[in-house]
Amino acid sequence: MARRKVKTAVASFHTTTDALAFKQAAVGEGLRGRLASIPRQLSAGCGMAWLEPEAAAELLDSLAQRSGIELEQAVVLEL
């Protein structure tokens, strides 16, 4: 049986340091996402991305700005 794809907010980072700092900020905000390898549809400097349900897409960008973390990109993909 094929896995059902769901829309997922994906934030990618230039550096591993940014990815780990974002993880710490996200956990502090109570987000339930996770760090993972960058999806094949994208590329990123460090190869890591934060994945959250689509509903949190706008929150990722605002959290990065408040935390002083530069995102490489923030998009919604079907994964």
PDB file of C-alpha atoms in Angstrom:
ATOM      1  CA  MET A   1       0.000   0.000   0.000  1.00  0.00           C
ATOM      2  CA  ALA A   2       1.305   3.446  -0.927  1.00  0.00           C
ATOM      3  CA  ARG A   3       1.902   5.956   1.819  1.00  0.00           C
ATOM      4  CA  ARG A   4      -0.518   8.876   1.746  1.00  0.00           C
ATOM      5  CA  LYS A   5       1.241  12.196   1.136  1.00  0.00           C
ATOM      6  CA  VAL A   6       0.390  15.121   3.394  1.00  0.00           C
ATOM      7  CA  LYS A   7       1.134  18.816   3.040  1.00  0.00           C
ATOM      8  CA  THR A   8       4.097  19.675   5.212  1.00  0.00           C
ATOM      9  CA  ALA A   9       5.744  22.998   6.048  1.00  0.00           C
ATOM     10  CA  VAL A  10       9.480  22.722   5.381  1.00  0.00           C
ATOM     11  CA  ALA A  11      12.091  25.213   6.604  1.00  0.00           C
ATOM     12  CA  SER A  12      15.641  24.766   5.297  1.00  0.00           C
ATOM     13  CA  PHE A  13      18.842  26.326   6.613  1.00  0.00           C
ATOM     14  CA  HIS A  14      22.189  27.587   5.356  1.00  0.00           C
ATOM     15  CA  THR A  15      24.135  26.029   8.244  1.00  0.00           C
ATOM     16  CA  THR A  16      23.808  23.196  10.729  1.00  0.00           C
ATOM     17  CA  THR A  17      24.201  25.777  13.502  1.00  0.00           C
ATOM     18  CA  ASP A  18      21.054  27.564  12.256  1.00  0.00           C
ATOM     19  CA  ALA A  19      19.177  24.259  12.054  1.00  0.00           C
ATOM     20  CA  LEU A  20      20.063  23.312  15.625  1.00  0.00           C
ATOM     21  CA  ALA A  21      19.268  26.809  16.931  1.00  0.00           C
ATOM     22  CA  PHE A  22      15.891  26.646  15.184  1.00  0.00           C
ATOM     23  CA  LYS A  23      15.189  23.253  16.751  1.00  0.00           C
ATOM     24  CA  GLN A  24      15.864  24.681  20.193  1.00  0.00           C
ATOM     25  CA  ALA A  25      13.610  27.690  19.516  1.00  0.00           C
ATOM     26  CA  ALA A  26      10.842  25.500  18.066  1.00  0.00           C
ATOM     27  CA  VAL A  27      10.848  23.118  21.019  1.00  0.00           C
ATOM     28  CA  GLY A  28      10.762  26.146  23.331  1.00  0.00           C
ATOM     29  CA  GLU A  29       7.641  27.365  21.497  1.00  0.00           C
ATOM     30  CA  GLY A  30       5.985  23.966  21.878  1.00  0.00           C
ATOM     31  CA  LEU A  31       6.174  22.957  18.214  1.00  0.00           C
ATOM     32  CA  ARG A  32       6.058  19.230  17.581  1.00  0.00           C
ATOM     33  CA  GLY A  33       7.998  19.066  14.322  1.00  0.00           C
ATOM     34  CA  ARG A  34      11.402  17.522  13.772  1.00  0.00           C
ATOM     35  CA  LEU A  35      14.743  18.020  12.098  1.00  0.00           C
ATOM     36  CA  ALA A  36      15.206  15.746   9.101  1.00  0.00           C
ATOM     37  CA  SER A  37      17.211  15.407   5.923  1.00  0.00           C
ATOM     38  CA  ILE A  38      16.195  17.942   3.308  1.00  0.00           C
ATOM     39  CA  PRO A  39      13.471  16.549   1.007  1.00  0.00           C
ATOM     40  CA  ARG A  40      14.641  15.643  -2.510  1.00  0.00           C
ATOM     41  CA  GLN A  41      12.514  18.415  -4.016  1.00  0.00           C
ATOM     42  CA  LEU A  42      14.764  21.023  -2.337  1.00  0.00           C
ATOM     43  CA  SER A  43      18.400  21.682  -1.664  1.00  0.00           C
ATOM     44  CA  ALA A  44      20.000  23.456   1.275  1.00  0.00           C
ATOM     45  CA  GLY A  45      23.454  24.420   2.377  1.00  0.00           C
ATOM     46  CA  CYS A  46      23.473  22.130   5.411  1.00  0.00           C
ATOM     47  CA  GLY A  47      21.175  19.378   4.148  1.00  0.00           C
ATOM     48  CA  MET A  48      18.801  19.689   7.114  1.00  0.00           C
ATOM     49  CA  ALA A  49      15.215  20.897   7.345  1.00  0.00           C
ATOM     50  CA  TRP A  50      12.556  21.393  10.001  1.00  0.00           C
ATOM     51  CA  LEU A  51       9.276  19.634   9.164  1.00  0.00           C
ATOM     52  CA  GLU A  52       5.898  20.672  10.622  1.00  0.00           C
ATOM     53  CA  PRO A  53       2.265  20.162   9.616  1.00  0.00           C
ATOM     54  CA  GLU A  54       1.083  22.670   6.999  1.00  0.00           C
ATOM     55  CA  ALA A  55      -0.922  24.651   9.577  1.00  0.00           C
ATOM     56  CA  ALA A  56       2.341  25.860  11.158  1.00  0.00           C
ATOM     57  CA  ALA A  57       3.824  27.253   7.911  1.00  0.00           C
ATOM     58  CA  GLU A  58       3.529  30.948   8.841  1.00  0.00           C
ATOM     59  CA  LEU A  59       4.767  30.267  12.358  1.00  0.00           C
ATOM     60  CA  LEU A  60       8.087  28.894  11.070  1.00  0.00           C
ATOM     61  CA  ASP A  61       9.032  32.148   9.360  1.00  0.00           C
ATOM     62  CA  SER A  62       7.967  34.336  12.284  1.00  0.00           C
ATOM     63  CA  LEU A  63       9.795  32.109  14.782  1.00  0.00           C
ATOM     64  CA  ALA A  64      12.973  32.338  12.708  1.00  0.00           C
ATOM     65  CA  GLN A  65      12.722  36.141  12.583  1.00  0.00           C
ATOM     66  CA  ARG A  66      12.101  36.446  16.332  1.00  0.00           C
ATOM     67  CA  SER A  67      15.025  34.113  17.038  1.00  0.00           C
ATOM     68  CA  GLY A  68      17.423  35.835  14.642  1.00  0.00           C
ATOM     69  CA  ILE A  69      17.804  32.702  12.499  1.00  0.00           C
ATOM     70  CA  GLU A  70      18.052  33.035   8.734  1.00  0.00           C
ATOM     71  CA  LEU A  71      16.052  30.436   6.820  1.00  0.00           C
ATOM     72  CA  GLU A  72      17.291  29.406   3.396  1.00  0.00           C
ATOM     73  CA  GLN A  73      13.677  28.851   2.398  1.00  0.00           C
ATOM     74  CA  ALA A  74      10.285  28.025   3.876  1.00  0.00           C
ATOM     75  CA  VAL A  75       7.807  26.185   1.672  1.00  0.00           C
ATOM     76  CA  VAL A  76       4.884  23.764   1.817  1.00  0.00           C
ATOM     77  CA  LEU A  77       5.400  20.418   0.053  1.00  0.00           C
ATOM     78  CA  GLU A  78       3.469  17.181  -0.236  1.00  0.00           C
ATOM     79  CA  LEU A  79       5.654  14.622   1.507  1.00  0.00           C
TER      80      LEU A  79
END
